[in-house]
Amino acid sequence: MDSDSAWRLLLLVILIIMSAFFSAVETAFLSLNRIRLRGMVKEKVKGAENVWKLLESPDKLRNAIIVADNSVNIAATVIAVQLALRHIGKGWSAAAIIGMILIILIFGELFPNLIAEINPEKFSFKVSGLIEILIRILNPIITVLMAISNLIIRIFGWKTTEKTPHITEEELRTLVDVGHLEGVIDPEEKRMIHNVFEFADSQVKDIMIPRTDIAAIDVKSGYDEIWDRFRKERYSRMPVYENSIDNIVGVLHVKDLFFYNNSKDAFDIRQIIRKPYFTYENKRIVDLFEEMRKKRLQMIIVVDEYGGTAGIVTMQDMVEEIFGDIGDEHDDIIDEIQQISPTEYIIDGLTRLNDLNEELGTSLESEHYETIGGFITGIIGRFPKKGEVVVYNNLRWLILDVYRTRVKRLKLSILDSSSDGQSNHQDTDSK
């Protein structure tokens, strides 16, 4: 073999190595986990920031790799054909092309792709500097090639659409879950982000304090009576009604009562109550939140389709939907769900089915009830009694306490999962 052929053979080997390199780069960058990479940037891992900047311009990165990879593959094929013609003969040129295609596929594509997938972050960080230089060198050529491509598209009348970034809520939720598994997002952050999604999808009726639990003041109440009510309930404001809770005439703030300096005998609550604001049950929480923020409202009265009072919503209720229970120094610290043994829990009757499912991994669903107390009432088909037992699927519910028609507390026992899935109830001796 003469020196010219030797140089051509050496150049052919170099081109195949370059093809393998560009293929590995493409695979490595495509395999990167964006959330994990973002975490590495924050931790200032060497090379992570350079890779992040390259991924911010994906078109430039992709075009540079395509041009470089195809160029070396074409050059390698041409040299292989020249060597075949010189040393084997014209009849073997087709065989040389086929052989070169196989070599490029195996050593220039498949093999380097497998290597790059082993540790894409490490590989990307090491080569990011070289790729940045490559993009700068090829940018003029790519600009010309893109201009020619766009011209051809216009000549043939093909239409191109603007790329608009679009990601669904489900994809965002998945990204958050992946980020949590990767250790980039901690459990509390994950919970809050998912709460934001739930917040956007929820309606007022999902978070309101129901009518039966409203602490309200009769418009006929005297000064001292109202003070006693505030001390008992420990609220900063309460709705005021006339004749019936369905007729809310105002909202009383405790500070307005505190600064009242006229005669107690001549006290008239109408003089100090504030104008009530109303909303409907099916209004989106997001819309109500914005309305309350603009008007600086802290309490909204929720009415049903017949105009009666369905419940109330406070700004604190909405904030807690995202951040969890806030409470204050006066709140009694009582968890809605208290675990007393590995398979037993004490549960507040107002605990929402969604919260219960999320906390315990159950799958309770109802079209008519939102709380576990209402759910159990629906199963029984009448107002529940203290000491009553309800078995639903593999869950055994013992009603510990009731208030009028409402279930206040229950004891949940998780039975063997081999339960037949039916529901039944019975009375126990509560004496």
PDB file of N, CA and C in Angstrom, residues 25 47 49-57 60-65 123-140:
ATOM      1  N   VAL A  25     -22.796  12.037  21.199  1.00  0.00           N
ATOM      2  CA  VAL A  25     -23.214  13.357  21.695  1.00  0.00           C
ATOM      3  C   VAL A  25     -24.723  13.519  21.562  1.00  0.00           C
ATOM      4  N   GLY A  47     -19.600  21.701  34.484  1.00  0.00           N
ATOM      5  CA  GLY A  47     -20.079  21.360  33.152  1.00  0.00           C
ATOM      6  C   GLY A  47     -21.586  21.393  33.007  1.00  0.00           C
ATOM      7  N   GLU A  49     -23.813  23.730  33.836  1.00  0.00           N
ATOM      8  CA  GLU A  49     -24.345  24.996  33.331  1.00  0.00           C
ATOM      9  C   GLU A  49     -24.121  25.131  31.824  1.00  0.00           C
ATOM     10  N   ASN A  50     -22.955  24.675  31.328  1.00  0.00           N
ATOM     11  CA  ASN A  50     -22.682  24.726  29.883  1.00  0.00           C
ATOM     12  C   ASN A  50     -23.685  23.869  29.102  1.00  0.00           C
ATOM     13  N   VAL A  51     -23.970  22.677  29.632  1.00  0.00           N
ATOM     14  CA  VAL A  51     -24.929  21.786  28.974  1.00  0.00           C
ATOM     15  C   VAL A  51     -26.322  22.409  28.989  1.00  0.00           C
ATOM     16  N   TRP A  52     -26.690  23.030  30.115  1.00  0.00           N
ATOM     17  CA  TRP A  52     -28.004  23.672  30.222  1.00  0.00           C
ATOM     18  C   TRP A  52     -28.159  24.786  29.181  1.00  0.00           C
ATOM     19  N   LYS A  53     -27.104  25.573  28.992  1.00  0.00           N
ATOM     20  CA  LYS A  53     -27.145  26.660  28.006  1.00  0.00           C
ATOM     21  C   LYS A  53     -27.286  26.108  26.589  1.00  0.00           C
ATOM     22  N   LEU A  54     -26.606  24.988  26.312  1.00  0.00           N
ATOM     23  CA  LEU A  54     -26.719  24.373  24.985  1.00  0.00           C
ATOM     24  C   LEU A  54     -28.144  23.878  24.735  1.00  0.00           C
ATOM     25  N   LEU A  55     -28.777  23.324  25.775  1.00  0.00           N
ATOM     26  CA  LEU A  55     -30.134  22.809  25.626  1.00  0.00           C
ATOM     27  C   LEU A  55     -31.170  23.921  25.523  1.00  0.00           C
ATOM     28  N   GLU A  56     -30.796  25.135  25.894  1.00  0.00           N
ATOM     29  CA  GLU A  56     -31.717  26.268  25.765  1.00  0.00           C
ATOM     30  C   GLU A  56     -31.906  26.667  24.301  1.00  0.00           C
ATOM     31  N   SER A  57     -30.961  26.240  23.436  1.00  0.00           N
ATOM     32  CA  SER A  57     -31.083  26.474  21.983  1.00  0.00           C
ATOM     33  C   SER A  57     -31.030  25.122  21.279  1.00  0.00           C
ATOM     34  N   LYS A  60     -30.171  24.901  17.364  1.00  0.00           N
ATOM     35  CA  LYS A  60     -28.753  25.083  17.020  1.00  0.00           C
ATOM     36  C   LYS A  60     -27.955  23.825  17.330  1.00  0.00           C
ATOM     37  N   LEU A  61     -28.214  23.237  18.482  1.00  0.00           N
ATOM     38  CA  LEU A  61     -27.503  22.025  18.886  1.00  0.00           C
ATOM     39  C   LEU A  61     -27.794  20.882  17.919  1.00  0.00           C
ATOM     40  N   ARG A  62     -29.062  20.673  17.630  1.00  0.00           N
ATOM     41  CA  ARG A  62     -29.449  19.569  16.749  1.00  0.00           C
ATOM     42  C   ARG A  62     -28.895  19.752  15.342  1.00  0.00           C
ATOM     43  N   ASN A  63     -29.021  20.954  14.789  1.00  0.00           N
ATOM     44  CA  ASN A  63     -28.542  21.208  13.427  1.00  0.00           C
ATOM     45  C   ASN A  63     -27.031  21.035  13.309  1.00  0.00           C
ATOM     46  N   ALA A  64     -26.303  21.483  14.327  1.00  0.00           N
ATOM     47  CA  ALA A  64     -24.841  21.351  14.299  1.00  0.00           C
ATOM     48  C   ALA A  64     -24.427  19.883  14.297  1.00  0.00           C
ATOM     49  N   ILE A  65     -25.082  19.079  15.132  1.00  0.00           N
ATOM     50  CA  ILE A  65     -24.746  17.657  15.209  1.00  0.00           C
ATOM     51  C   ILE A  65     -25.125  16.941  13.913  1.00  0.00           C
ATOM     52  N   PHE A 123     -20.827  12.230  30.303  1.00  0.00           N
ATOM     53  CA  PHE A 123     -20.324  12.402  28.938  1.00  0.00           C
ATOM     54  C   PHE A 123     -20.641  13.804  28.419  1.00  0.00           C
ATOM     55  N   SER A 124     -21.864  14.269  28.638  1.00  0.00           N
ATOM     56  CA  SER A 124     -22.273  15.591  28.149  1.00  0.00           C
ATOM     57  C   SER A 124     -21.450  16.700  28.782  1.00  0.00           C
ATOM     58  N   PHE A 125     -21.204  16.583  30.085  1.00  0.00           N
ATOM     59  CA  PHE A 125     -20.431  17.615  30.777  1.00  0.00           C
ATOM     60  C   PHE A 125     -19.014  17.723  30.205  1.00  0.00           C
ATOM     61  N   LYS A 126     -18.433  16.566  29.860  1.00  0.00           N
ATOM     62  CA  LYS A 126     -17.053  16.566  29.364  1.00  0.00           C
ATOM     63  C   LYS A 126     -16.935  17.148  27.962  1.00  0.00           C
ATOM     64  N   VAL A 127     -17.943  16.918  27.121  1.00  0.00           N
ATOM     65  CA  VAL A 127     -17.836  17.341  25.717  1.00  0.00           C
ATOM     66  C   VAL A 127     -18.545  18.662  25.439  1.00  0.00           C
ATOM     67  N   SER A 128     -19.186  19.261  26.454  1.00  0.00           N
ATOM     68  CA  SER A 128     -19.979  20.477  26.221  1.00  0.00           C
ATOM     69  C   SER A 128     -19.148  21.610  25.630  1.00  0.00           C
ATOM     70  N   GLY A 129     -17.887  21.727  26.080  1.00  0.00           N
ATOM     71  CA  GLY A 129     -17.019  22.783  25.554  1.00  0.00           C
ATOM     72  C   GLY A 129     -16.737  22.598  24.073  1.00  0.00           C
ATOM     73  N   LEU A 130     -16.451  21.352  23.667  1.00  0.00           N
ATOM     74  CA  LEU A 130     -16.178  21.066  22.253  1.00  0.00           C
ATOM     75  C   LEU A 130     -17.415  21.324  21.386  1.00  0.00           C
ATOM     76  N   ILE A 131     -18.582  20.949  21.900  1.00  0.00           N
ATOM     77  CA  ILE A 131     -19.821  21.150  21.138  1.00  0.00           C
ATOM     78  C   ILE A 131     -20.118  22.637  20.978  1.00  0.00           C
ATOM     79  N   GLU A 132     -19.819  23.411  21.998  1.00  0.00           N
ATOM     80  CA  GLU A 132     -20.031  24.864  21.914  1.00  0.00           C
ATOM     81  C   GLU A 132     -19.159  25.472  20.812  1.00  0.00           C
ATOM     82  N   ILE A 133     -17.895  25.012  20.727  1.00  0.00           N
ATOM     83  CA  ILE A 133     -16.988  25.481  19.669  1.00  0.00           C
ATOM     84  C   ILE A 133     -17.494  25.029  18.299  1.00  0.00           C
ATOM     85  N   LEU A 134     -17.968  23.777  18.223  1.00  0.00           N
ATOM     86  CA  LEU A 134     -18.489  23.239  16.962  1.00  0.00           C
ATOM     87  C   LEU A 134     -19.667  24.072  16.449  1.00  0.00           C
ATOM     88  N   ILE A 135     -20.564  24.450  17.357  1.00  0.00           N
ATOM     89  CA  ILE A 135     -21.731  25.253  16.964  1.00  0.00           C
ATOM     90  C   ILE A 135     -21.293  26.597  16.397  1.00  0.00           C
ATOM     91  N   ARG A 136     -20.302  27.215  17.025  1.00  0.00           N
ATOM     92  CA  ARG A 136     -19.807  28.512  16.543  1.00  0.00           C
ATOM     93  C   ARG A 136     -19.184  28.383  15.156  1.00  0.00           C
ATOM     94  N   ILE A 137     -18.441  27.287  14.929  1.00  0.00           N
ATOM     95  CA  ILE A 137     -17.779  27.090  13.635  1.00  0.00           C
ATOM     96  C   ILE A 137     -18.801  26.825  12.529  1.00  0.00           C
ATOM     97  N   LEU A 138     -19.778  25.985  12.832  1.00  0.00           N
ATOM     98  CA  LEU A 138     -20.745  25.577  11.809  1.00  0.00           C
ATOM     99  C   LEU A 138     -21.915  26.539  11.651  1.00  0.00           C
ATOM    100  N   ASN A 139     -22.050  27.487  12.561  1.00  0.00           N
ATOM    101  CA  ASN A 139     -23.214  28.381  12.524  1.00  0.00           C
ATOM    102  C   ASN A 139     -23.393  29.099  11.176  1.00  0.00           C
ATOM    103  N   PRO A 140     -22.319  29.659  10.562  1.00  0.00           N
ATOM    104  CA  PRO A 140     -22.494  30.300   9.240  1.00  0.00           C
ATOM    105  C   PRO A 140     -22.992  29.327   8.179  1.00  0.00           C
TER     106      PRO A 140
END
